[in-house]
Every structure is written in C-alpha cells, then in structure tokens.
C-alpha cells in the first residue's frame, strides 16, 4: 500500500524501481501487505558449533576466530557473542551467571562435514561448555529466545562495520566486552563477506556488502533507572570503536525515538541514497512514511 492509497505489486518486472528500493530501504515507500519468497533448501539438520569460553579470554579468542573466518568457506556463518549467561538448570553450572564469549557457527551442507570444518572454532581457548553438534536449523534460530522474553527488557543498540580486525581493534572490542554495564548487554562480532559480498552493492538498496565484519553493541537492561547509564555506555563504546570502522552502520541496530530519524541514513545507504530519494519522490513525495530511518524525497 503506497502513500496515495494504491496497492502496487513490486517485482523485477512490475514497478521495478520500487522493488529495488524496498529491498533494504526500510519502511520509506509504503506498507508491504504480502511477500512471495524464493525458498532455498536447508537442513532440516545443520552442523552447529557453539562453544562457551571465559570472557576473560575474549582477546585471544577473537584473534583465533579472525584467523579462522578469514579463510573459512562460504558455507560457514560465524559470530562471537559476549554476555553474562543467566543461571539455567538445563545448562551446566560452569556457565551460570558467568561472563562468557560464545563462539557460534552454522554450516550449510552435510552436518558432519560442517562439524569437521568448524572444529577450529571449538579450540580457540579453554572451553567452559561445548554444545556443538547436529541440530535442527529451527532450533538454532530459536536458541537465544528464552534469554530475551518480551516486554521485560529495555534496549539501545548501535553497530558499525569494519574492513579488518586489527590487533588494536580486537583489544578495544575485548575491553568493552569485559566491561559491560549489565548482564544481558552484548558485544557481538559478526563475520560478513561470502555470499553477502558476492552481490553488487547497487543490486539492492542495501549497499554495505564489502565489509567482512560488523560489531554490534546491544545494550539491554531491566531497570528504567539505569536508562541513562546504559545508553551512555553504548554511545561511548560506539564512539570508541568507530575509529576502527569504515564509517558504515547497520540501521537495524541503531537509534532511539528521540533521535533524528535520518540518523545514520547517509552512511548506511551510501551511493544508493540519491536513487532512493528519487524513488521516494515518485511513491511518497510528501514523506507520509517518515517514522523510520527516513529518506527525504528528492
């Protein structure tokens, strides 16, 4: 549904400019009422790697992880998550209320082959717990859900892309990861590249495909009285780590209601912003859809 009240079909053959824009341009162009997806076969069982290390070893772990993912095949997707894991009777006591660095990996392909390929992720330090093994992909996707029940957490997230993980960058990330302001505040490092980077940056509105790494600072806490401190910590950490970034941000991990809706838009969309503004002028010239990461109509 577009700003003029018309329902339009967007595809490669119909309203192709709108189709290009909504794949990464957010809610700037209308309300999407239905999708047609091209599904890809996966699983249902995948090779899953998940090793819990002491957070004190995070710098060593990130160095070893960087060396592995820099040469890993595209079938591997990996992330390092630093958090304080809550006490859970279904998990070993060694990680109860413990600050940990969780090194995760998923392999697209034969599960056993994937576990062999990802074996180095399980040997980066001294494990506290290793729950790696064949697992339904749906279970992998839902694995963190119990930690973040709805309507219980307050949140403020920011992110940045990195062209490389230097020793100085790793040390700075590790320092923030070891000194988080709340147990469920996360410091994450994602490995990008692969199939993400294989697509041309102008093929869709989502333009940042070159960076091999993204760091997200996921501020999460429970007491409203901690709002100012928690938000200040995320902003301070982001400012500190930005010296290692390439200037790009991931818009899903940024912003507050009281911040400018255009914050980060220029760096996120880069060279695609001018084209997005032209599409915006065609379908929403009066900027009806503006409570978002806003693209001004040209």
Coordinates of C-alpha atoms in Angstrom, one line a residue:
X1 CA 0.0 0.0 0.0
X2 CA 1.6 3.3 -1.1
X3 CA 1.1 6.8 0.2
X4 CA -1.6 7.5 -2.4
X5 CA -3.7 4.6 -1.2
X6 CA -2.9 2.4 -4.2
X7 CA -1.9 -1.2 -3.8
X8 CA 1.0 -1.9 -6.1
X9 CA 2.8 -5.1 -7.0
X10 CA 6.6 -4.7 -6.9
X11 CA 8.8 -7.2 -8.7
X12 CA 11.6 -7.3 -11.2
X13 CA 9.0 -6.9 -14.0
X14 CA 6.5 -4.6 -12.3
X15 CA 7.4 -1.3 -10.6
X16 CA 11.0 -2.5 -10.6
X17 CA 12.2 0.8 -9.1
X18 CA 10.0 0.2 -6.1
X19 CA 11.1 -3.4 -5.9
X20 CA 14.7 -2.3 -5.8
X21 CA 14.1 0.3 -3.1
X22 CA 12.2 -1.9 -0.6
X23 CA 15.0 -4.5 -0.5
X24 CA 17.0 -2.5 2.0
X25 CA 15.2 0.9 2.0
X26 CA 13.0 0.1 5.0
X27 CA 9.5 1.4 5.5
X28 CA 10.0 4.6 3.5
X29 CA 7.9 3.7 0.5
X30 CA 4.7 2.1 1.8
X31 CA 3.2 -0.8 3.8
X32 CA 4.1 -4.3 2.5
X33 CA 1.0 -6.5 2.8
X34 CA 2.3 -9.7 1.4
X35 CA 5.6 -11.4 0.2
X36 CA 6.4 -14.0 -2.3
X37 CA 9.6 -15.8 -1.3
X38 CA 12.1 -17.9 -3.3
X39 CA 13.0 -20.6 -0.7
X40 CA 16.3 -22.4 -0.7
X41 CA 16.8 -26.0 0.6
X42 CA 18.5 -26.2 4.0
X43 CA 18.7 -29.0 6.6
X44 CA 16.4 -29.7 8.4
X45 CA 19.5 -30.7 10.4
X46 CA 22.6 -28.5 10.2
X47 CA 26.1 -28.6 11.6
X48 CA 26.0 -26.3 14.6
X49 CA 29.0 -25.1 16.6
X50 CA 28.5 -23.3 20.0
X51 CA 31.4 -23.2 22.4
X52 CA 31.4 -21.1 25.7
X53 CA 34.7 -19.6 26.7
X54 CA 35.5 -17.4 29.7
X55 CA 35.0 -13.8 28.8
X56 CA 38.5 -13.1 30.2
X57 CA 39.9 -14.9 27.1
X58 CA 38.0 -12.7 24.6
X59 CA 41.0 -11.1 23.0
X60 CA 42.8 -14.4 22.4
X61 CA 39.5 -15.9 21.1
X62 CA 38.9 -13.0 18.7
X63 CA 42.4 -13.4 17.3
X64 CA 42.0 -17.1 16.7
X65 CA 38.4 -16.6 15.3
X66 CA 39.6 -13.9 13.0
X67 CA 42.3 -16.2 11.6
X68 CA 39.7 -18.9 11.0
X69 CA 36.9 -17.0 9.5
X70 CA 39.2 -15.1 7.2
X71 CA 39.8 -18.4 5.3
X72 CA 36.6 -20.2 6.0
X73 CA 34.4 -21.4 3.2
X74 CA 31.2 -19.5 2.4
X75 CA 29.2 -22.4 3.8
X76 CA 30.2 -21.3 7.3
X77 CA 28.5 -18.4 9.1
X78 CA 30.0 -17.4 12.5
X79 CA 29.6 -14.9 15.3
X80 CA 31.2 -14.2 18.7
X81 CA 28.8 -13.1 21.4
X82 CA 29.9 -11.8 24.8
X83 CA 27.3 -11.8 27.6
X84 CA 26.7 -12.9 31.1
X85 CA 24.8 -16.2 30.8
X86 CA 22.0 -16.5 33.4
X87 CA 21.6 -19.5 35.7
X88 CA 19.6 -22.1 33.9
X89 CA 19.0 -25.5 35.4
X90 CA 19.1 -27.0 31.8
X91 CA 22.7 -25.7 31.3
X92 CA 25.9 -26.7 33.2
X93 CA 26.7 -24.7 36.4
X94 CA 30.0 -23.7 34.9
X95 CA 28.3 -21.0 32.9
X96 CA 25.6 -19.9 35.4
X97 CA 25.8 -16.2 35.9
X98 CA 29.2 -16.3 34.2
X99 CA 30.6 -13.8 31.7
X100 CA 31.2 -15.8 28.6
X101 CA 32.3 -15.4 25.0
X102 CA 30.1 -17.7 22.9
X103 CA 31.6 -18.7 19.5
X104 CA 28.9 -19.8 17.2
X105 CA 28.9 -21.3 13.8
X106 CA 26.4 -22.8 11.3
X107 CA 27.3 -24.8 8.2
X108 CA 25.2 -25.0 5.1
X109 CA 25.7 -28.6 3.8
X110 CA 26.3 -32.0 5.3
X111 CA 26.1 -31.6 9.2
X112 CA 29.0 -34.0 9.9
X113 CA 31.2 -32.3 7.2
X114 CA 30.3 -29.0 8.7
X115 CA 31.3 -30.0 12.2
X116 CA 34.7 -31.2 10.9
X117 CA 35.1 -27.9 9.1
X118 CA 34.2 -25.8 12.1
X119 CA 36.4 -27.8 14.6
X120 CA 38.8 -24.8 15.0
X121 CA 36.0 -22.7 16.5
X122 CA 35.9 -25.2 19.4
X123 CA 39.6 -24.9 20.0
X124 CA 40.2 -21.2 20.5
X125 CA 40.7 -21.2 24.3
X126 CA 39.7 -23.1 27.4
X127 CA 36.0 -24.1 26.9
X128 CA 33.6 -23.9 29.8
X129 CA 30.9 -25.8 27.8
X130 CA 30.5 -27.0 24.3
X131 CA 27.1 -27.7 22.9
X132 CA 28.1 -28.3 19.3
X133 CA 26.5 -31.0 17.2
X134 CA 23.9 -31.7 14.6
X135 CA 20.8 -29.6 15.3
X136 CA 17.6 -28.6 13.6
X137 CA 18.0 -25.2 11.9
X138 CA 14.8 -24.0 13.5
X139 CA 16.3 -24.8 17.0
X140 CA 19.4 -22.8 16.1
X141 CA 17.3 -19.9 15.2
X142 CA 15.3 -20.0 18.4
X143 CA 18.3 -20.8 20.7
X144 CA 18.6 -17.3 22.3
X145 CA 14.8 -16.7 22.6
X146 CA 14.5 -17.7 26.3
X147 CA 17.1 -15.1 27.2
X148 CA 15.0 -12.3 25.9
X149 CA 11.4 -12.6 26.9
X150 CA 9.0 -10.0 25.5
X151 CA 8.1 -6.9 27.5
X152 CA 10.9 -7.3 30.1
X153 CA 14.0 -5.6 28.6
X154 CA 14.9 -2.1 27.8
X155 CA 17.3 -1.7 24.9
X156 CA 19.5 0.6 23.0
X157 CA 21.7 -0.9 20.2
X158 CA 24.4 0.6 17.9
X159 CA 26.6 -1.0 15.2
X160 CA 29.5 -0.4 12.9
X161 CA 31.2 -2.1 10.0
X162 CA 34.9 -2.9 10.0
X163 CA 37.1 -3.6 7.0
X164 CA 39.5 -5.6 9.2
X165 CA 40.1 -6.8 12.7
X166 CA 43.4 -5.3 13.7
X167 CA 45.2 -6.1 16.9
X168 CA 44.3 -2.7 18.3
X169 CA 40.7 -3.1 17.2
X170 CA 40.5 -6.5 18.9
X171 CA 41.9 -5.2 22.1
X172 CA 39.4 -2.3 22.1
X173 CA 36.5 -4.7 21.5
X174 CA 37.7 -7.0 24.2
X175 CA 38.0 -4.2 26.7
X176 CA 34.3 -3.2 26.1
X177 CA 33.2 -6.9 26.1
X178 CA 34.8 -7.4 29.6
X179 CA 33.3 -4.2 31.0
X180 CA 29.7 -4.3 30.0
X181 CA 27.2 -2.3 32.2
X182 CA 24.6 -5.1 32.5
X183 CA 24.5 -8.9 32.3
X184 CA 22.4 -9.0 29.1
X185 CA 24.2 -6.2 27.4
X186 CA 26.0 -7.9 24.5
X187 CA 29.1 -7.2 22.5
X188 CA 29.0 -9.1 19.2
X189 CA 31.3 -9.5 16.3
X190 CA 29.7 -10.9 13.1
X191 CA 31.7 -12.3 10.2
X192 CA 30.1 -11.0 6.9
X193 CA 31.6 -11.3 3.4
X194 CA 30.9 -14.5 1.5
X195 CA 27.6 -14.5 -0.4
X196 CA 26.8 -11.1 1.1
X197 CA 29.7 -9.5 -0.7
X198 CA 29.1 -11.5 -3.9
X199 CA 26.2 -9.3 -4.9
X200 CA 26.8 -6.0 -6.4
X201 CA 26.4 -3.1 -4.0
X202 CA 23.9 -1.4 -6.3
X203 CA 21.8 -4.5 -7.0
X204 CA 19.5 -3.7 -4.0
X205 CA 19.1 -0.7 -1.8
X206 CA 21.1 -2.4 1.0
X207 CA 24.5 -1.1 -0.1
X208 CA 27.1 -2.1 2.5
X209 CA 28.3 -5.5 1.3
X210 CA 32.1 -5.1 1.3
X211 CA 32.9 -5.1 5.0
X212 CA 33.9 -8.5 6.3
X213 CA 33.0 -7.7 9.9
X214 CA 30.3 -6.0 11.9
X215 CA 30.3 -5.1 15.6
X216 CA 27.0 -4.6 17.4
X217 CA 26.7 -3.2 20.9
X218 CA 23.4 -4.5 22.2
X219 CA 22.6 -2.5 25.3
X220 CA 19.9 -4.4 27.3
X221 CA 18.8 -4.0 30.9
X222 CA 15.7 -4.2 33.1
X223 CA 15.5 -1.2 35.4
X224 CA 14.3 2.2 33.9
X225 CA 16.5 3.9 36.5
X226 CA 19.5 2.5 34.5
X227 CA 18.5 4.1 31.2
X228 CA 20.9 7.0 31.2
X229 CA 23.9 4.9 32.3
X230 CA 23.2 2.1 29.8
X231 CA 22.6 4.3 26.9
X232 CA 25.7 6.4 27.7
X233 CA 27.8 3.2 27.8
X234 CA 26.6 2.1 24.3
X235 CA 27.3 5.5 22.9
X236 CA 30.7 5.7 24.5
X237 CA 31.6 2.2 23.3
X238 CA 30.4 3.0 19.8
X239 CA 32.4 6.3 19.7
X240 CA 35.5 4.4 20.9
X241 CA 35.2 1.6 18.4
X242 CA 34.3 3.8 15.4
X243 CA 38.0 4.6 15.0
X244 CA 38.3 1.1 13.7
X245 CA 35.2 1.2 11.5
X246 CA 34.8 2.1 7.8
X247 CA 32.1 4.7 8.6
X248 CA 29.1 2.5 7.7
X249 CA 26.4 1.4 10.1
X250 CA 23.7 -1.3 10.1
X251 CA 20.4 0.6 10.5
X252 CA 18.6 -2.3 12.2
X253 CA 21.0 -1.8 15.2
X254 CA 20.7 1.9 15.9
X255 CA 18.6 4.7 17.2
X256 CA 16.2 5.9 19.8
X257 CA 12.8 7.6 19.4
X258 CA 14.2 11.0 20.4
X259 CA 17.0 10.8 17.8
X260 CA 16.7 12.3 14.4
X261 CA 15.0 9.7 12.1
X262 CA 17.6 10.4 9.4
X263 CA 20.5 9.5 11.8
X264 CA 22.9 7.1 10.0
X265 CA 21.0 7.1 6.7
X266 CA 23.7 8.6 4.6
X267 CA 26.4 6.3 5.9
X268 CA 24.1 3.2 5.7
X269 CA 22.9 3.8 2.1
X270 CA 26.0 5.4 0.7
X271 CA 26.0 5.8 -3.1
X272 CA 22.4 4.4 -3.3
X273 CA 20.9 7.3 -1.3
X274 CA 20.4 9.6 -4.3
X275 CA 18.5 6.8 -6.2
X276 CA 16.4 6.0 -3.1
X277 CA 15.5 9.7 -2.8
X278 CA 14.3 9.6 -6.4
X279 CA 12.1 6.6 -5.8
X280 CA 10.8 8.2 -2.6
X281 CA 9.8 11.3 -4.6
X282 CA 7.8 9.0 -7.0
X283 CA 5.9 7.0 -4.5
X284 CA 5.8 9.2 -1.4
X285 CA 6.6 12.8 -2.4
X286 CA 5.1 14.3 0.8
X287 CA 7.0 11.9 3.1
X288 CA 4.0 10.4 4.7
X289 CA 6.1 7.4 5.7
X290 CA 8.6 9.2 7.9
X291 CA 8.7 7.5 11.3
X292 CA 11.7 5.4 10.2
X293 CA 15.3 5.8 9.1
X294 CA 14.0 8.5 6.9
X295 CA 14.9 9.0 3.3
X296 CA 13.9 12.5 2.1
X297 CA 12.2 12.7 -1.3
X298 CA 14.4 14.4 -3.9

